[in-house]
mmCIF file with all atom_site columns, C-alpha atoms in Angstrom:
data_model
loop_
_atom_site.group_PDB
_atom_site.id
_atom_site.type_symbol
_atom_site.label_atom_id
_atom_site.label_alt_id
_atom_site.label_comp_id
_atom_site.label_asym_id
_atom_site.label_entity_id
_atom_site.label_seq_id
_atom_site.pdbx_PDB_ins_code
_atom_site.Cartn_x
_atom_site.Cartn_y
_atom_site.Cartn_z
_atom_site.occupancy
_atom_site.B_iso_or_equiv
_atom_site.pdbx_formal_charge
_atom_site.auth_seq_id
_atom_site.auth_comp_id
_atom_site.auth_asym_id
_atom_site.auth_atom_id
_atom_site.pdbx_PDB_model_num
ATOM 1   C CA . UNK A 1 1   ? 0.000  0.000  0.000   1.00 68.00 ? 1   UNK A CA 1
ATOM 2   C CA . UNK A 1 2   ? 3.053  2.282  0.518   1.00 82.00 ? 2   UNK A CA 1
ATOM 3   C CA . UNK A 1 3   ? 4.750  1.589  -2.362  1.00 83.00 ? 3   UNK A CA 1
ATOM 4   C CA . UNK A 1 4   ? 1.287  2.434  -4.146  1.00 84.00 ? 4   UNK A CA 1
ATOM 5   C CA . UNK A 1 5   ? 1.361  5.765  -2.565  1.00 85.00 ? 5   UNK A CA 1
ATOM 6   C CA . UNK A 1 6   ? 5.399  6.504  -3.174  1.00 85.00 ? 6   UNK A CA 1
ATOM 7   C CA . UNK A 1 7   ? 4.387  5.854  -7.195  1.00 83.00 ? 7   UNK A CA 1
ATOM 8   C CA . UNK A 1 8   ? 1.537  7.120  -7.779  1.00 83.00 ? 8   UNK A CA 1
ATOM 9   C CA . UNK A 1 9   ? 3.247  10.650 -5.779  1.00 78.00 ? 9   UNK A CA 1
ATOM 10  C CA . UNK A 1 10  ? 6.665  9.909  -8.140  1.00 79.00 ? 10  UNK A CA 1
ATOM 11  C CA . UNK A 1 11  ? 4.610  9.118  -11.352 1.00 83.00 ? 11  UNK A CA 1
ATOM 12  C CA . UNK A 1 12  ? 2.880  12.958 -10.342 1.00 86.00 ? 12  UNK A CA 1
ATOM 13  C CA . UNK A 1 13  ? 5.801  14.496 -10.290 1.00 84.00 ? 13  UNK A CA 1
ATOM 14  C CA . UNK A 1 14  ? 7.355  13.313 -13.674 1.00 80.00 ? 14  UNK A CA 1
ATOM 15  C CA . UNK A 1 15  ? 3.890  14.941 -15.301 1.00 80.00 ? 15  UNK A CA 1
ATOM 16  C CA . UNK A 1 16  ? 4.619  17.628 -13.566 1.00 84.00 ? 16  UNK A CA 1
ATOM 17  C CA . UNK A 1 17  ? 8.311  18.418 -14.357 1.00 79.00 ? 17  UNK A CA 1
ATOM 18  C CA . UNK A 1 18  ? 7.309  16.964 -18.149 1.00 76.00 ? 18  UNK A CA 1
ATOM 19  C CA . UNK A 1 19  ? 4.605  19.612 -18.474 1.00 79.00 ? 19  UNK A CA 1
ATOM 20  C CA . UNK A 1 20  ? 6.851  22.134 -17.205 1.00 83.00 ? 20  UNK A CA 1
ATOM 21  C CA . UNK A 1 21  ? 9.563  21.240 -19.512 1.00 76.00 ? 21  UNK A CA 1
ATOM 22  C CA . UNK A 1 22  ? 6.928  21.842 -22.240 1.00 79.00 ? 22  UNK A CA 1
ATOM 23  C CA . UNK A 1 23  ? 5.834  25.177 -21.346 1.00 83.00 ? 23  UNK A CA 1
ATOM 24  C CA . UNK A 1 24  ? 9.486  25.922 -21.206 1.00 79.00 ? 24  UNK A CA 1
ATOM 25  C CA . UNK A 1 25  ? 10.327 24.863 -24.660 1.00 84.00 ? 25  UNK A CA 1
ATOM 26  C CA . UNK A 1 26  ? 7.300  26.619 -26.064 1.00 85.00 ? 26  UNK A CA 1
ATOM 27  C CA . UNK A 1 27  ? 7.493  29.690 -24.104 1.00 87.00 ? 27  UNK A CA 1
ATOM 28  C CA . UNK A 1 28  ? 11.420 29.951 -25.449 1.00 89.00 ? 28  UNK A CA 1
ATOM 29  C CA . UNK A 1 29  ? 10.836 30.985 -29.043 1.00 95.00 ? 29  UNK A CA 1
ATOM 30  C CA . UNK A 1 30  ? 8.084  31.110 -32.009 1.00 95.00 ? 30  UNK A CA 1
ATOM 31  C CA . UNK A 1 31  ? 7.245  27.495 -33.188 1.00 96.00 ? 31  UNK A CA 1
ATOM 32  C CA . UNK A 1 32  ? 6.285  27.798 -37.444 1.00 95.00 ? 32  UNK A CA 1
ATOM 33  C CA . UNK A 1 33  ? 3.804  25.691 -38.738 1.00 93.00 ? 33  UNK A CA 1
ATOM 34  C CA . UNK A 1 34  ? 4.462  24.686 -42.956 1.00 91.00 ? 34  UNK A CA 1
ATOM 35  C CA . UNK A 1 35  ? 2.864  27.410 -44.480 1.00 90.00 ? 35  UNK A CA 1
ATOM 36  C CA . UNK A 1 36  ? 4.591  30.229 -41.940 1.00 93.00 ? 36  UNK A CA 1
ATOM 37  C CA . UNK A 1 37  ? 7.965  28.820 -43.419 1.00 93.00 ? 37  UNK A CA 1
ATOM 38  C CA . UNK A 1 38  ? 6.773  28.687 -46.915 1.00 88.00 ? 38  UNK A CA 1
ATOM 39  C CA . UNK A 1 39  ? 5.745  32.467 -46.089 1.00 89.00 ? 39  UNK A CA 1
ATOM 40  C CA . UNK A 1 40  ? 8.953  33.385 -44.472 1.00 90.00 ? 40  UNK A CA 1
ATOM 41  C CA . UNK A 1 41  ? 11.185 31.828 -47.434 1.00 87.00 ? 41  UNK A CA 1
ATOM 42  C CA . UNK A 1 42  ? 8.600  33.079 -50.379 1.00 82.00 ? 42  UNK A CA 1
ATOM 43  C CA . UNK A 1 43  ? 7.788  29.871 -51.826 1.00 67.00 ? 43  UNK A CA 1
ATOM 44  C CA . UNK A 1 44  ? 4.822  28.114 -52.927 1.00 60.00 ? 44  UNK A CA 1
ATOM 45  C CA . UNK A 1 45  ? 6.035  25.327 -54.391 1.00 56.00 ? 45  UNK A CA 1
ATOM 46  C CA . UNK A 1 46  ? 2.890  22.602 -55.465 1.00 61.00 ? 46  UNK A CA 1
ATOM 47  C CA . UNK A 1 47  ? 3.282  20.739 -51.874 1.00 60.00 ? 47  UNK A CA 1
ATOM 48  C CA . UNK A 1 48  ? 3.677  23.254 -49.810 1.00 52.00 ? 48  UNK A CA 1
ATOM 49  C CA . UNK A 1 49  ? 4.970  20.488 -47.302 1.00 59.00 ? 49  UNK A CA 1
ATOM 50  C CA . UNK A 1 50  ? 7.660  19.668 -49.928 1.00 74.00 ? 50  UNK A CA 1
ATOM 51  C CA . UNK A 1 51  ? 10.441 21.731 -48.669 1.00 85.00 ? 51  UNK A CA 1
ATOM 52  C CA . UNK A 1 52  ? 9.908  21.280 -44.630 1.00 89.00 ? 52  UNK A CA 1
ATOM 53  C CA . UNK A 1 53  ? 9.871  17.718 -45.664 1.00 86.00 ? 53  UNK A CA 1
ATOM 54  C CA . UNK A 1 54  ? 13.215 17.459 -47.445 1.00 91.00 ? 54  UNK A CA 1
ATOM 55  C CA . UNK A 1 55  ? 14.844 20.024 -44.691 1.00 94.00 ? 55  UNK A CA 1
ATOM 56  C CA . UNK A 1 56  ? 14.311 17.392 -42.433 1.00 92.00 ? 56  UNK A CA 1
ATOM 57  C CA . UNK A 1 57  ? 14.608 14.034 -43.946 1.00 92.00 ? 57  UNK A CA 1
ATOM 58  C CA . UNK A 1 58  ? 17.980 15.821 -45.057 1.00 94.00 ? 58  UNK A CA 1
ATOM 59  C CA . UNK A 1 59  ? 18.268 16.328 -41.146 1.00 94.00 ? 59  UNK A CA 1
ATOM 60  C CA . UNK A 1 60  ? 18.171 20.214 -41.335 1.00 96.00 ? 60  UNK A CA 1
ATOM 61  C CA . UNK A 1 61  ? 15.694 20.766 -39.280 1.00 97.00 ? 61  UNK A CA 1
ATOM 62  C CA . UNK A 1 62  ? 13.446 19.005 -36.569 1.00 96.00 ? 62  UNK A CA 1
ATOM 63  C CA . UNK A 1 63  ? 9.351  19.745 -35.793 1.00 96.00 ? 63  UNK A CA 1
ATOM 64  C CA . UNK A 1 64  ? 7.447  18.703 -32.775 1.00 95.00 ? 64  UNK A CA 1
ATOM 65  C CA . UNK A 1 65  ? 3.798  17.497 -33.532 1.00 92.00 ? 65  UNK A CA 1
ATOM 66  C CA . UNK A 1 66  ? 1.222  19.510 -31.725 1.00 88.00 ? 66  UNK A CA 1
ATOM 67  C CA . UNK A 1 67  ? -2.462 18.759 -31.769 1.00 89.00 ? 67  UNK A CA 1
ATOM 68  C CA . UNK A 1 68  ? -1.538 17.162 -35.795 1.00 92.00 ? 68  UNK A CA 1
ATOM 69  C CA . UNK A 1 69  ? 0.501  19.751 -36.786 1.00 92.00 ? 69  UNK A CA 1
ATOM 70  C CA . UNK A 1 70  ? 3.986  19.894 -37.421 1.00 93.00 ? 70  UNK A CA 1
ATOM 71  C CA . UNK A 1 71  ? 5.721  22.986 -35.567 1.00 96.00 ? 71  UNK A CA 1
ATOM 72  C CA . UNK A 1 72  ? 9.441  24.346 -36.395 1.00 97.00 ? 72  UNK A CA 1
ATOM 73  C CA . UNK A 1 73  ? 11.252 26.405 -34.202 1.00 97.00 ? 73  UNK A CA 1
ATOM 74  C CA . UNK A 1 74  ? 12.051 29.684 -35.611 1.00 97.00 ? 74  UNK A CA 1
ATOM 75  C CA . UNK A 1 75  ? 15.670 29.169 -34.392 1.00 97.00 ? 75  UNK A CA 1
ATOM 76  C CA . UNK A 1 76  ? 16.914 26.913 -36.831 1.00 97.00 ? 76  UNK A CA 1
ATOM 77  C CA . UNK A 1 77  ? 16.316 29.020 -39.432 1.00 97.00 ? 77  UNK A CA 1
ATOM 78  C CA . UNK A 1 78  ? 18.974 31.710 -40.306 1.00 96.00 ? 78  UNK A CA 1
ATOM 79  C CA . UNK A 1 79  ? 16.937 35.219 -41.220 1.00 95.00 ? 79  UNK A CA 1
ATOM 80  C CA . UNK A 1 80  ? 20.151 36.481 -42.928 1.00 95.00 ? 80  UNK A CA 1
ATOM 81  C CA . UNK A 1 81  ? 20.034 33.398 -45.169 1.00 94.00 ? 81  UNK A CA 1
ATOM 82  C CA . UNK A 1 82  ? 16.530 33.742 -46.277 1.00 92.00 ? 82  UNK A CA 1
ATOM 83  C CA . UNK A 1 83  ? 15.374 31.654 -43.875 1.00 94.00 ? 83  UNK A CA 1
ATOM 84  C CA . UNK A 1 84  ? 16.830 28.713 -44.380 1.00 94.00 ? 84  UNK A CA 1
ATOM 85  C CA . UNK A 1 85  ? 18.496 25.846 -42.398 1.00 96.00 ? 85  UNK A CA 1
ATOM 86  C CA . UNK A 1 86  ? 21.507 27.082 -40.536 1.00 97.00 ? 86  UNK A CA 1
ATOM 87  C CA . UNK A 1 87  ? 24.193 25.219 -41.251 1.00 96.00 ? 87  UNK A CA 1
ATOM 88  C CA . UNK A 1 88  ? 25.616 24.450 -38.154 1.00 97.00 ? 88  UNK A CA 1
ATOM 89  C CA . UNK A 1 89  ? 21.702 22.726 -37.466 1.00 97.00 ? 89  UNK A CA 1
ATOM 90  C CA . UNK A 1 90  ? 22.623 19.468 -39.230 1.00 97.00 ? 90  UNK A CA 1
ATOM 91  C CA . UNK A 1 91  ? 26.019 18.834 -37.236 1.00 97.00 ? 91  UNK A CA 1
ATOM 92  C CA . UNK A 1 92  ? 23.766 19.449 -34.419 1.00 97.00 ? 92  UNK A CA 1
ATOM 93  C CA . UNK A 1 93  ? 21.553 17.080 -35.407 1.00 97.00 ? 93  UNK A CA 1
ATOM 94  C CA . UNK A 1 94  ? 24.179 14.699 -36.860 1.00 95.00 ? 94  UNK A CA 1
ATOM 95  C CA . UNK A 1 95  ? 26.202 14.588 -33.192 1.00 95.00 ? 95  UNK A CA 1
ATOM 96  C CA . UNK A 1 96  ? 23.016 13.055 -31.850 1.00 95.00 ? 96  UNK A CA 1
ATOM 97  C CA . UNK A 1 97  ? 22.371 10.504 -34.053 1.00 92.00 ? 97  UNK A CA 1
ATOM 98  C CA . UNK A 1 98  ? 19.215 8.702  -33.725 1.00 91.00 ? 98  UNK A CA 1
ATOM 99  C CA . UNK A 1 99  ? 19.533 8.351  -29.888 1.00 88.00 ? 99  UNK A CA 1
ATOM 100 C CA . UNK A 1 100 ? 17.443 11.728 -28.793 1.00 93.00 ? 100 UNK A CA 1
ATOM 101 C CA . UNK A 1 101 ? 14.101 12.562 -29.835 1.00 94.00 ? 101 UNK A CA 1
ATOM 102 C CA . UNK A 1 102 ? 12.682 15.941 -31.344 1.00 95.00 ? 102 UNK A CA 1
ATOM 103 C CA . UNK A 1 103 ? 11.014 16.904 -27.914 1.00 93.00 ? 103 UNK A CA 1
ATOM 104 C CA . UNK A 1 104 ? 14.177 16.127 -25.985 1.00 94.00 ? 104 UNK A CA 1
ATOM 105 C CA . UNK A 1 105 ? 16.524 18.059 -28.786 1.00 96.00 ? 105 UNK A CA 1
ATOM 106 C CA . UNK A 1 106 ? 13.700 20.985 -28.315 1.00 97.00 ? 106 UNK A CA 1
ATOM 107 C CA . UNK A 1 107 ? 14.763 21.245 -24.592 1.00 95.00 ? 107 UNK A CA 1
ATOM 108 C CA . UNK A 1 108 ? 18.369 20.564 -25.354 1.00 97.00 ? 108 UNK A CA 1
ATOM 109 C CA . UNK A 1 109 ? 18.525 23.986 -27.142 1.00 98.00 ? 109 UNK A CA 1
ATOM 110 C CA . UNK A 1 110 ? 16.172 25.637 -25.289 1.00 97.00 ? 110 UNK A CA 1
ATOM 111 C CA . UNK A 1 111 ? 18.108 25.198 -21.973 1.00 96.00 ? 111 UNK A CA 1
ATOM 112 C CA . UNK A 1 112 ? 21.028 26.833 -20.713 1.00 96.00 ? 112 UNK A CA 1
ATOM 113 C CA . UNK A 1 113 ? 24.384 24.658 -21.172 1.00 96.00 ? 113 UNK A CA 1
ATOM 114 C CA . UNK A 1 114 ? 27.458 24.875 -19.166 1.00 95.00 ? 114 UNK A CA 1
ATOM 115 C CA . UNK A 1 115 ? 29.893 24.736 -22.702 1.00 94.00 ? 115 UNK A CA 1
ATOM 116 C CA . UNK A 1 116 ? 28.058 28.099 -23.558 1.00 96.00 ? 116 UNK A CA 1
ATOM 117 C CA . UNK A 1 117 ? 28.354 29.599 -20.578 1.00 95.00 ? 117 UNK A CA 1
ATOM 118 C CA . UNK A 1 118 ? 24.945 29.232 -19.461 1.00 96.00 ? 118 UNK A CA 1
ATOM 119 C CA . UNK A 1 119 ? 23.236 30.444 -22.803 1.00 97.00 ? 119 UNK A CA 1
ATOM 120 C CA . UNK A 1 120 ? 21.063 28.168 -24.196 1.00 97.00 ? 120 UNK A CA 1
ATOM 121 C CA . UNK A 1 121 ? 22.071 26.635 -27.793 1.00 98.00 ? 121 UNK A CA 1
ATOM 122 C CA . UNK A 1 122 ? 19.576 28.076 -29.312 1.00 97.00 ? 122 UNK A CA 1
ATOM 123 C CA . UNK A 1 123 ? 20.559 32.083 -28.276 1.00 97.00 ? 123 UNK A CA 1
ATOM 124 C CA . UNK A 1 124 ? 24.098 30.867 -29.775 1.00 97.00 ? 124 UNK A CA 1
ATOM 125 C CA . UNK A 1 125 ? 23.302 29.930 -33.319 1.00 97.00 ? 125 UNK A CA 1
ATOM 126 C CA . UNK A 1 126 ? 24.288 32.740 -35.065 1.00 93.00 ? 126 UNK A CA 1
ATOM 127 C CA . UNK A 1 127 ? 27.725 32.762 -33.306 1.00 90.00 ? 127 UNK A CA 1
ATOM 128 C CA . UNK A 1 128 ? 30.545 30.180 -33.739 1.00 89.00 ? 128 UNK A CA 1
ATOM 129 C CA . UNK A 1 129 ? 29.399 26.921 -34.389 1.00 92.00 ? 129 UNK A CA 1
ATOM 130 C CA . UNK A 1 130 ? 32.608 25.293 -32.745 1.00 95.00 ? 130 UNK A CA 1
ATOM 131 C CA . UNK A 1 131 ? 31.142 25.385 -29.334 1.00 95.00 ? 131 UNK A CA 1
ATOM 132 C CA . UNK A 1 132 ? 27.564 24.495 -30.348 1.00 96.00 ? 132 UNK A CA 1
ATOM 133 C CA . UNK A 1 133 ? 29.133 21.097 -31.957 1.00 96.00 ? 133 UNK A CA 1
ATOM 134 C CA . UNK A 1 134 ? 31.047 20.153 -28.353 1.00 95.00 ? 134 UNK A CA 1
ATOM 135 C CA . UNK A 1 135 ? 28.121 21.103 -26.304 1.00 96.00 ? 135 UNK A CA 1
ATOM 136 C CA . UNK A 1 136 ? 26.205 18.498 -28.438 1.00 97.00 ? 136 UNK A CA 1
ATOM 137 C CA . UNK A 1 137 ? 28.248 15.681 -28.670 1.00 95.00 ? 137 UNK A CA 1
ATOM 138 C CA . UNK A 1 138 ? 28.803 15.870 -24.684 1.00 95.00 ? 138 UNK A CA 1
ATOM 139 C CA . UNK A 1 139 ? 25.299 15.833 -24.180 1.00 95.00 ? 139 UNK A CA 1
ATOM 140 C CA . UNK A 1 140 ? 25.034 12.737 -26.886 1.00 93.00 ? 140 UNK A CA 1
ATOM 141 C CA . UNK A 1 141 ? 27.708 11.241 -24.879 1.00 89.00 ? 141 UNK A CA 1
ATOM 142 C CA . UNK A 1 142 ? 30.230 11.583 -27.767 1.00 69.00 ? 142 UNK A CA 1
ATOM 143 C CA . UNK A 1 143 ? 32.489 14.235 -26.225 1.00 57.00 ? 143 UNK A CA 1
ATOM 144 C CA . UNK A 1 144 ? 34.344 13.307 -23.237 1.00 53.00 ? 144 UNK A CA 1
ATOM 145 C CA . UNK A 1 145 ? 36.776 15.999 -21.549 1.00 50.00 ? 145 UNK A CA 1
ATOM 146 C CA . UNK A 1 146 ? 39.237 16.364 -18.647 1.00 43.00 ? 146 UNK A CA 1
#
């Protein structure tokens, strides 16, 4: 009966600290749905999922599914590029591998990182990408120091 008690309270505290987490990666920046990016970049091509689609099967880009729709952080697009996939995105993206998924790579550059000095990944994306690439693969468990 205790142990019923201990996790129901433990299995209320993960929903907790996972909701929280959500609000957190929402609240952080401006999540795009298909036809903001299509607006953003100027291009109606005959899918308008077509390009979204490629960006990430090319793993340029990730989207969280909300309530059946695919949402893109504004982040990984670079404004000075026309909006399209920063570069530095897909080593990102390739230093995790398959091993994280897009909600937990949301939070991973939404919160603050110790190899950035406490900025979060995504407030450093227009800045070196040395930095961004060793914070990721230390996180992926690829990146060991001393």
């Amino acid at each position: 009966m205790e142990s019923n008690r201990i996790i129901g309270y433990l299995e209320r505290q993960r929903a907790r600290a996972s909701e929280r987490a959500r609000e957190h990666v929402f609240g952080s920046t401006r999540w795009l749905n298909v036809e903001e990016i299509e607006e953003l970049i100027g291009s109606r091509p005959n899918d308008p999922r077509a390009l979204p689609s490629t960006w990430k099967r090319e793993r340029k880009i990730f989207a969280l599914h909300v309530d059946g729709v695919e949402r893109f952080p504004i982040y990984l697009l670079d404004p000075d590029d026309g909006f399209r996939p920063r570069p530095v995105v897909r080593k990102i993206l390739d230093a995790f591998g398959d091993q994280w998924t897009d909600w937990e790579l949301a939070n991973w550059f939404a919160s603050a990182n110790g190899y950035l000095e406490g900025k979060a990944p995504m407030d450093c994306l227009s800045g070196p990408s040395e930095m961004l690439i060793k914070a990721a693969e230390a996180a992926a468990g690829n990146y060991l120091h001393g």
